[in-house]
Coordinates of C-alpha atoms and ligand atoms in Angstrom, one line a residue:
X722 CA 0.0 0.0 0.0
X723 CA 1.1 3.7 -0.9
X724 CA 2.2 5.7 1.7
X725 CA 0.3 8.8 2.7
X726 CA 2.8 11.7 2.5
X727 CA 1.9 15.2 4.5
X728 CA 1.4 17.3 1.9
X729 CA 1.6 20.9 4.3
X730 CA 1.1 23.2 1.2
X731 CA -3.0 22.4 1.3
X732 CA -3.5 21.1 4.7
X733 CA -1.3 23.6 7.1
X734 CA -2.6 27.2 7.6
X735 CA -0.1 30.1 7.5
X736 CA 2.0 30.7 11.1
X737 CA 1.6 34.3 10.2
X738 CA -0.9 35.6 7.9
X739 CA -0.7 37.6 5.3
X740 CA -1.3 38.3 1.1
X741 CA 1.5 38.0 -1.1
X742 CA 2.5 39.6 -4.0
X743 CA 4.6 37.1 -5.8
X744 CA 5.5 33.4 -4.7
X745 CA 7.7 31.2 -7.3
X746 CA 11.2 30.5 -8.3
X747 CA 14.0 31.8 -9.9
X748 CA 17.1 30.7 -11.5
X749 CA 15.5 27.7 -13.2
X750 CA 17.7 26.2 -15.9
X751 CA 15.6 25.4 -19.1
X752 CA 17.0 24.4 -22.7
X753 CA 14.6 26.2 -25.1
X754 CA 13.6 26.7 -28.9
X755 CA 12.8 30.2 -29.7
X756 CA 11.5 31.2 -33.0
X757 CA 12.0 34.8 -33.2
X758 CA 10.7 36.7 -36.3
X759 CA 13.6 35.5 -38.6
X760 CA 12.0 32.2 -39.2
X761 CA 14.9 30.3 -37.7
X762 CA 13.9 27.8 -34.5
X763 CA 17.0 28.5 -32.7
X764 CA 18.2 26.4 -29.2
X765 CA 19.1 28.6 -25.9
X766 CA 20.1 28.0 -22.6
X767 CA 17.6 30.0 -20.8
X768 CA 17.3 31.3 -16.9
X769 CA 13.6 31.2 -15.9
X770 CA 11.7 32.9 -13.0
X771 CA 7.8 32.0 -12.4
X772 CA 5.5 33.4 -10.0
X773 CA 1.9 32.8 -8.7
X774 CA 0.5 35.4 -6.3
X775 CA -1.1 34.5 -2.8
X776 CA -4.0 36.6 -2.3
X777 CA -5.5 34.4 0.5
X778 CA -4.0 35.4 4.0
X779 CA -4.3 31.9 5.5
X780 CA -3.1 29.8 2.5
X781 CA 0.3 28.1 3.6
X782 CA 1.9 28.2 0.4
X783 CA 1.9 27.5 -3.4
X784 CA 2.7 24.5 -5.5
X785 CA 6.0 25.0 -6.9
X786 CA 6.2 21.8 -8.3
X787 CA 3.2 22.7 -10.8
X788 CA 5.0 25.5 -12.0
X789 CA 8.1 24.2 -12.8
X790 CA 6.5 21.3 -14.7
X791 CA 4.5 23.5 -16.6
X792 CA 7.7 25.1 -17.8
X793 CA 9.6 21.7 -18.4
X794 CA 6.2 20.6 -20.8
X795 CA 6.7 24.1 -22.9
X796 CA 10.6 23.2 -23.2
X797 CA 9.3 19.7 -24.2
X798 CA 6.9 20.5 -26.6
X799 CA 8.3 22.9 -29.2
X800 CA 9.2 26.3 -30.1
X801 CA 8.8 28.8 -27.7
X802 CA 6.5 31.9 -29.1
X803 CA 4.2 34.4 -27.9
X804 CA 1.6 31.7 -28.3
X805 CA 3.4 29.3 -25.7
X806 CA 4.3 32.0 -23.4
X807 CA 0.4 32.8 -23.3
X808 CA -0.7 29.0 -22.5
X809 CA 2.2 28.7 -19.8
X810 CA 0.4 31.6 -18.0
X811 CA -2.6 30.0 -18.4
X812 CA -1.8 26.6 -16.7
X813 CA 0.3 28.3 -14.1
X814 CA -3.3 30.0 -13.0
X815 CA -5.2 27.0 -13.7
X816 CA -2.9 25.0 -11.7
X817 CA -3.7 27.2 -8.8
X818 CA -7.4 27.5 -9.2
X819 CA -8.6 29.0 -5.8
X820 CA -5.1 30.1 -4.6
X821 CA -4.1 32.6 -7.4
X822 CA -5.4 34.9 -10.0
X823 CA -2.0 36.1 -11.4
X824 CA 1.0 35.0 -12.9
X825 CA 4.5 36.0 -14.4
X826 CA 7.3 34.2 -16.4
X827 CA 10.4 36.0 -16.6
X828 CA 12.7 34.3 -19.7
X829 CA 16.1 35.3 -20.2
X830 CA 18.6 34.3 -22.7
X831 CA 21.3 34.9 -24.8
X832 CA 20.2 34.9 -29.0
X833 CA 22.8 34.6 -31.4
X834 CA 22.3 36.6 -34.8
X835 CA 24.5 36.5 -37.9
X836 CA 25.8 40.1 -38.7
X837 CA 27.6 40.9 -41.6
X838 CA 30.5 43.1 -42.3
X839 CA 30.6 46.5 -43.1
X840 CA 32.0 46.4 -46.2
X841 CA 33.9 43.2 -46.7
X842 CA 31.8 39.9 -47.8
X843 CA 32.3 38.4 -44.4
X844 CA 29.8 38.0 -41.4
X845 CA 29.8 36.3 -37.8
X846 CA 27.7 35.7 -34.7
X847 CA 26.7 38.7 -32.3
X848 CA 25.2 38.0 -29.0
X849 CA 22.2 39.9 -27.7
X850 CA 21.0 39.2 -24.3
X851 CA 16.8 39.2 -23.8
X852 CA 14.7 38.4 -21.7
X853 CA 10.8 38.5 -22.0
X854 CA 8.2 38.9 -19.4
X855 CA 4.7 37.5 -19.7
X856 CA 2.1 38.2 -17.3
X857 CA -1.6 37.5 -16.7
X858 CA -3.1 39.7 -14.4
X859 CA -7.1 38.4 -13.7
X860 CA -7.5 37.8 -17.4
X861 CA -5.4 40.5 -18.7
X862 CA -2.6 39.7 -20.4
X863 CA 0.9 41.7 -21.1
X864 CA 3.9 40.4 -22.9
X865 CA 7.4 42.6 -22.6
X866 CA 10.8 42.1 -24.1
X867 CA 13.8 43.7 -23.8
X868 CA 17.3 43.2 -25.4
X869 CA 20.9 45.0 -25.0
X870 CA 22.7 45.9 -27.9
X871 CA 26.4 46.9 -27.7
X872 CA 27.5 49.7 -29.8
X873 CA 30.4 52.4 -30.1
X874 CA 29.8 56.2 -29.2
X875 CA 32.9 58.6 -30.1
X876 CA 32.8 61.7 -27.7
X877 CA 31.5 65.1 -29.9
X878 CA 33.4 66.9 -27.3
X879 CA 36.3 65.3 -28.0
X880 CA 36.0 65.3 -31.3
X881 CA 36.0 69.5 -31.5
X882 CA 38.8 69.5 -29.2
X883 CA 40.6 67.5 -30.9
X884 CA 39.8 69.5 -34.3
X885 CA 40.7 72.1 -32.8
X886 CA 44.5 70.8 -31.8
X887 CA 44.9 69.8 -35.6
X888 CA 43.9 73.8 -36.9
X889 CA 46.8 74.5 -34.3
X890 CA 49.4 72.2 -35.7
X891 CA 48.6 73.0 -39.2
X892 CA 49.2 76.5 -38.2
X893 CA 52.7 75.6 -37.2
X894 CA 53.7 73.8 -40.0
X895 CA 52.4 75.9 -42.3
X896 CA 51.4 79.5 -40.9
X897 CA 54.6 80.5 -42.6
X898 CA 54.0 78.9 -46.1
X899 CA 53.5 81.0 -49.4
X900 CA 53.3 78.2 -51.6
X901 CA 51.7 75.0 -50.5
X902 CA 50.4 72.3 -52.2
X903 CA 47.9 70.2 -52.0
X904 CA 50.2 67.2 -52.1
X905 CA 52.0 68.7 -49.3
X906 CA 49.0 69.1 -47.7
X907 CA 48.0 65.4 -48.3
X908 CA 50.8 64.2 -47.2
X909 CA 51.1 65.8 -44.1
X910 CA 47.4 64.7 -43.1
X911 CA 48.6 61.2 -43.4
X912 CA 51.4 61.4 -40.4
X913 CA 50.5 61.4 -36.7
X914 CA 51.4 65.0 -36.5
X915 CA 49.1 65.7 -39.1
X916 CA 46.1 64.1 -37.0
X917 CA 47.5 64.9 -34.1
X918 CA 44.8 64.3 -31.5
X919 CA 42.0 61.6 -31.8
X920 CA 38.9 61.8 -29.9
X921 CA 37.9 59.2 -27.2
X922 CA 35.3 56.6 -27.9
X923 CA 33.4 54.2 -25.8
X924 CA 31.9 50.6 -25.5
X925 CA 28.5 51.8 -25.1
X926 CA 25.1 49.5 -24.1
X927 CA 21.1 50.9 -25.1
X928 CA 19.2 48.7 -22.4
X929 CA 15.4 48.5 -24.6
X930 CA 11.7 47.5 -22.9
X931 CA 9.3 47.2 -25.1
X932 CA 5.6 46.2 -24.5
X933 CA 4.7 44.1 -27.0
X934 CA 0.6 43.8 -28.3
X935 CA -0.1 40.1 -27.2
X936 CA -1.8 39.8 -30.8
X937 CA 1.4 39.2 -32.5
X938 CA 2.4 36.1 -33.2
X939 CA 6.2 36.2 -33.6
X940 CA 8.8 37.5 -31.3
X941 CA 10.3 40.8 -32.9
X942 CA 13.8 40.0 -31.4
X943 CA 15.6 40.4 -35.2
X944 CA 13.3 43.8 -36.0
X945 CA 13.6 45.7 -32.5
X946 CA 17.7 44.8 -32.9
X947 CA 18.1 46.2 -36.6
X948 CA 15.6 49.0 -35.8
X949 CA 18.1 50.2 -33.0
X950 CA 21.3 49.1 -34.7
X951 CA 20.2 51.1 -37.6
X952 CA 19.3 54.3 -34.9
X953 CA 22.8 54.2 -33.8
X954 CA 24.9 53.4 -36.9
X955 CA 27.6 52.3 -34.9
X956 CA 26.6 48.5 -33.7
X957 CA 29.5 46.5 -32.1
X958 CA 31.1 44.4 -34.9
X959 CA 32.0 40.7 -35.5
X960 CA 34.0 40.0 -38.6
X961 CA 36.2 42.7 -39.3
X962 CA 39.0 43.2 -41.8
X963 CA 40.7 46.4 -42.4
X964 CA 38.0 47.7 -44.8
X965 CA 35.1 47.3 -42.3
X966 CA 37.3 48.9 -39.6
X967 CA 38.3 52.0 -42.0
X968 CA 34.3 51.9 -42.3
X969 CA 33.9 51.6 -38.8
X970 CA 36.2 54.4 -37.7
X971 CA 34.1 56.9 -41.0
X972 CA 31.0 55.9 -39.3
X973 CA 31.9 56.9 -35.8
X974 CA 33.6 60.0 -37.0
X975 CA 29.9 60.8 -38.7
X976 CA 28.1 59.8 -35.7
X977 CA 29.4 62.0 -32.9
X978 CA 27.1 61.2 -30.1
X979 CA 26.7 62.0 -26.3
X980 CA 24.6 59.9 -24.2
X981 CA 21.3 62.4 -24.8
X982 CA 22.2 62.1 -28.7
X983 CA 21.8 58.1 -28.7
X984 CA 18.8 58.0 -26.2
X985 CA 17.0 60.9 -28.7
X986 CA 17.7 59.0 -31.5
X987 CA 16.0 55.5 -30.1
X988 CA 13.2 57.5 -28.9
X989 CA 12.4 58.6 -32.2
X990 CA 12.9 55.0 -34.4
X991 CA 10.6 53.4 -31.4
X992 CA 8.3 55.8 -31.7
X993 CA 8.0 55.3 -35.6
X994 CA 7.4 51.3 -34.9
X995 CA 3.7 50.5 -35.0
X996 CA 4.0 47.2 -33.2
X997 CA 5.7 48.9 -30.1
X998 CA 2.8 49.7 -28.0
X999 CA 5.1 50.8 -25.3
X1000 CA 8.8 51.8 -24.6
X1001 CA 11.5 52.4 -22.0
X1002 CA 15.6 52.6 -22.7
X1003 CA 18.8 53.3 -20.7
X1004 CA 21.4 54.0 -22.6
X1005 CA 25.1 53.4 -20.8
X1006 CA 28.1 55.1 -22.3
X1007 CA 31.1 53.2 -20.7
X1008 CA 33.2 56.1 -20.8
X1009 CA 37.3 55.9 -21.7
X1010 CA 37.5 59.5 -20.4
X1011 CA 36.3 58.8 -17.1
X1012 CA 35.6 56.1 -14.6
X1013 CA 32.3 56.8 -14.0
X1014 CA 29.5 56.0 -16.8
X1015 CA 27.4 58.4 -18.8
X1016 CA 23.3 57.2 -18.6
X1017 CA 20.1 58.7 -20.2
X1018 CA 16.9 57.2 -19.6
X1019 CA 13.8 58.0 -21.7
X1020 CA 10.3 56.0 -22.4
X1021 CA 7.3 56.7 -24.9
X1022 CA 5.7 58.6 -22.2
X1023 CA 2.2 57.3 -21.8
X1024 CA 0.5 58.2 -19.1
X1025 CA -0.6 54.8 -17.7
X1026 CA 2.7 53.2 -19.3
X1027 CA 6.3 52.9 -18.3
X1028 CA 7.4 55.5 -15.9
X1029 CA 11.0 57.2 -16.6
Ligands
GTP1055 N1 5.5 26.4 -1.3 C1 6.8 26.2 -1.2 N2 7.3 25.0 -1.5 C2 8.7 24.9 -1.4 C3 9.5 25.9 -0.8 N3 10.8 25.5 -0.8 C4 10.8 24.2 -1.3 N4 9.5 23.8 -1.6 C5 9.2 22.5 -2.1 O1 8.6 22.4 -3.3 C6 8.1 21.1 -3.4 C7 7.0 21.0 -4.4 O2 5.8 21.5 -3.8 P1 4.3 21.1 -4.4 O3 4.1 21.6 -5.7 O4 3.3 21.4 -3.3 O5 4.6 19.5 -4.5 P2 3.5 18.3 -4.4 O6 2.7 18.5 -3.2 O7 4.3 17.0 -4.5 O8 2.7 18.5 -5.7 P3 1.1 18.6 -5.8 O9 0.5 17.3 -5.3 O10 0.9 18.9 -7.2 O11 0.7 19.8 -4.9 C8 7.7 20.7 -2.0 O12 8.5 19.5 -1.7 C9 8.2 21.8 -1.2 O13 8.8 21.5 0.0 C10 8.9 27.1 -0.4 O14 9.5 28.1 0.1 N5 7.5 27.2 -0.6

């Protein structure tokens, strides 16, 4: 005969009462499928967190186990997509009928996209971290993603500074001059005390929310990525030869930006995007100069959406 086991989650009452906001678990290690809007089912090693609420004062706890099984079936059974991220939420509810009338997944994951090369006929792998959150609040669904993208920003104050120290040296070489040529000229530009100052650039990182209408069927991971990529100009490369870093180096030089120029220029491509229902972005500027970082924050600015 099977032994009875105590089972203190539905037969004890709570020592202290009291709602809860959010029970679950974090940190769970799941290998997943995504199928993000490039067609391509790709394989990820994810980090999950899931969460019930507890309105009931006296309830003793929830049933983790439910939860975590849920997640293992959706791992099991295919590709993961907005459509399977809605069904988890439902049978993390439904598995606590009576105890809880909300739920939230929190999905994170690294997701590899090829990239190619500025200008040579190369390309390689870049890895942007996400992580979606999905959560059904009495019936009412929202769906979030966000990604990082890495990028370079050269320093427009730097830049005029370091202008500036060029005007100076060409003035000593050639205040004095009566006849110069433009060979001279040329020539001179292409020495180190032609150029004689360079400005500072940084490794810079745009942190991207985005609320996502729980209509859609695909996860915009490849869209929201080249939309800001193509905002900034100056994306973090992978294959480079010495024609995509010459193209690299003309691209920064034409796309001066301080950390209020990158965060003004993502506001307005997520604006233009239809599909975004909602936005909120940091933008970090690593800074060379310094060793402190240079932030701006911004969001759409809806009244009832994400606050600054
Ligand atoms: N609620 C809760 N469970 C925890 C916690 N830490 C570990 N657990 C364990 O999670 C395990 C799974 O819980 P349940 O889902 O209730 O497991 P179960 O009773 O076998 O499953 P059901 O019969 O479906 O309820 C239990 O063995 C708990 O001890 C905690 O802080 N809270």
């Amino acid at each position: 005969m099977a032994t009875i086991m105590p089972d203190v989650a539905s037969s004890a009452k709570a020592q202290i009462g009291g709602t809860l906001d959010w029970v679950g678990m974090s940190n769970i290690e799941l290998p997943l499928t995504i199928r993000a809007d490039d067609g391509q089912p790709r394989a990820v090693s994810a980090k999950v967190e899931a969460f019930v609420n507890l309105p009931n004062p006296q309830a003793k706890g929830i049933h983790m186990s439910r939860l975590y099984l849920a997640l293992d079936q959706m791992s099991l059974a295919g590709e993961l997509n907005l459509n399977s991220l809605k069904s988890l939420l439902d049978d993390f509810i439904s598995s606590h009928e009576a105890l809880s009338d909300r739920a939230r997944v929190k999905i994170s994951f690294d997701y590899h996209l090829r990239r190619s090369s500025l200008l040579s006929d190369n390309s390689g792998w870049r890895s942007y971290p996400v992580t979606l959150v999905g959560s059904l609040n009495q019936g009412k669904l929202s769906m979030e993603m966000n990604v990082d993208v890495s990028y370079s920003s050269t320093c427009p104050c730097s830049a005029a500074l370091a202008r500036q120290l060029i005007q100076d040296a060409f003035n000593t070489q050639f205040g004095q001059e009566q006849s110069l040529t433009p060979e001279q000229v040329q020539q001179w530009l292409g020495t180190t005390q032609g150029v004689v100052a360079t400005p500072h650039s940084q490794r810079s990182i745009a942190e991207v929310w985005v609320k996502l209408d729980p209509e859609m069927e695909e996860l915009p991971i490849v869209s929201l990525v080249d939309r800001i990529e193509s905002a900034l100009q100056t994306p973090v490369q992978a294959a480079v030869k010495r024609e995509d870093e010459q193209e690299f180096a003309r691209l920064n030089g034409q796309n001066l930006m301080f950390v209020e120029d990158a965060a003004r220029r993502l506001k307005l491509a997520l604006n233009d995007d239809t599909q975004i229902l909602d936005f909120w972005l940091r933008v970090n500027h690593l800074e060379s100069l310094h060793a402190h970082d240079a932030v701006s924050v911004t969001c759409k600015g809806l009244a009832d959406g994400y606050q600054p």
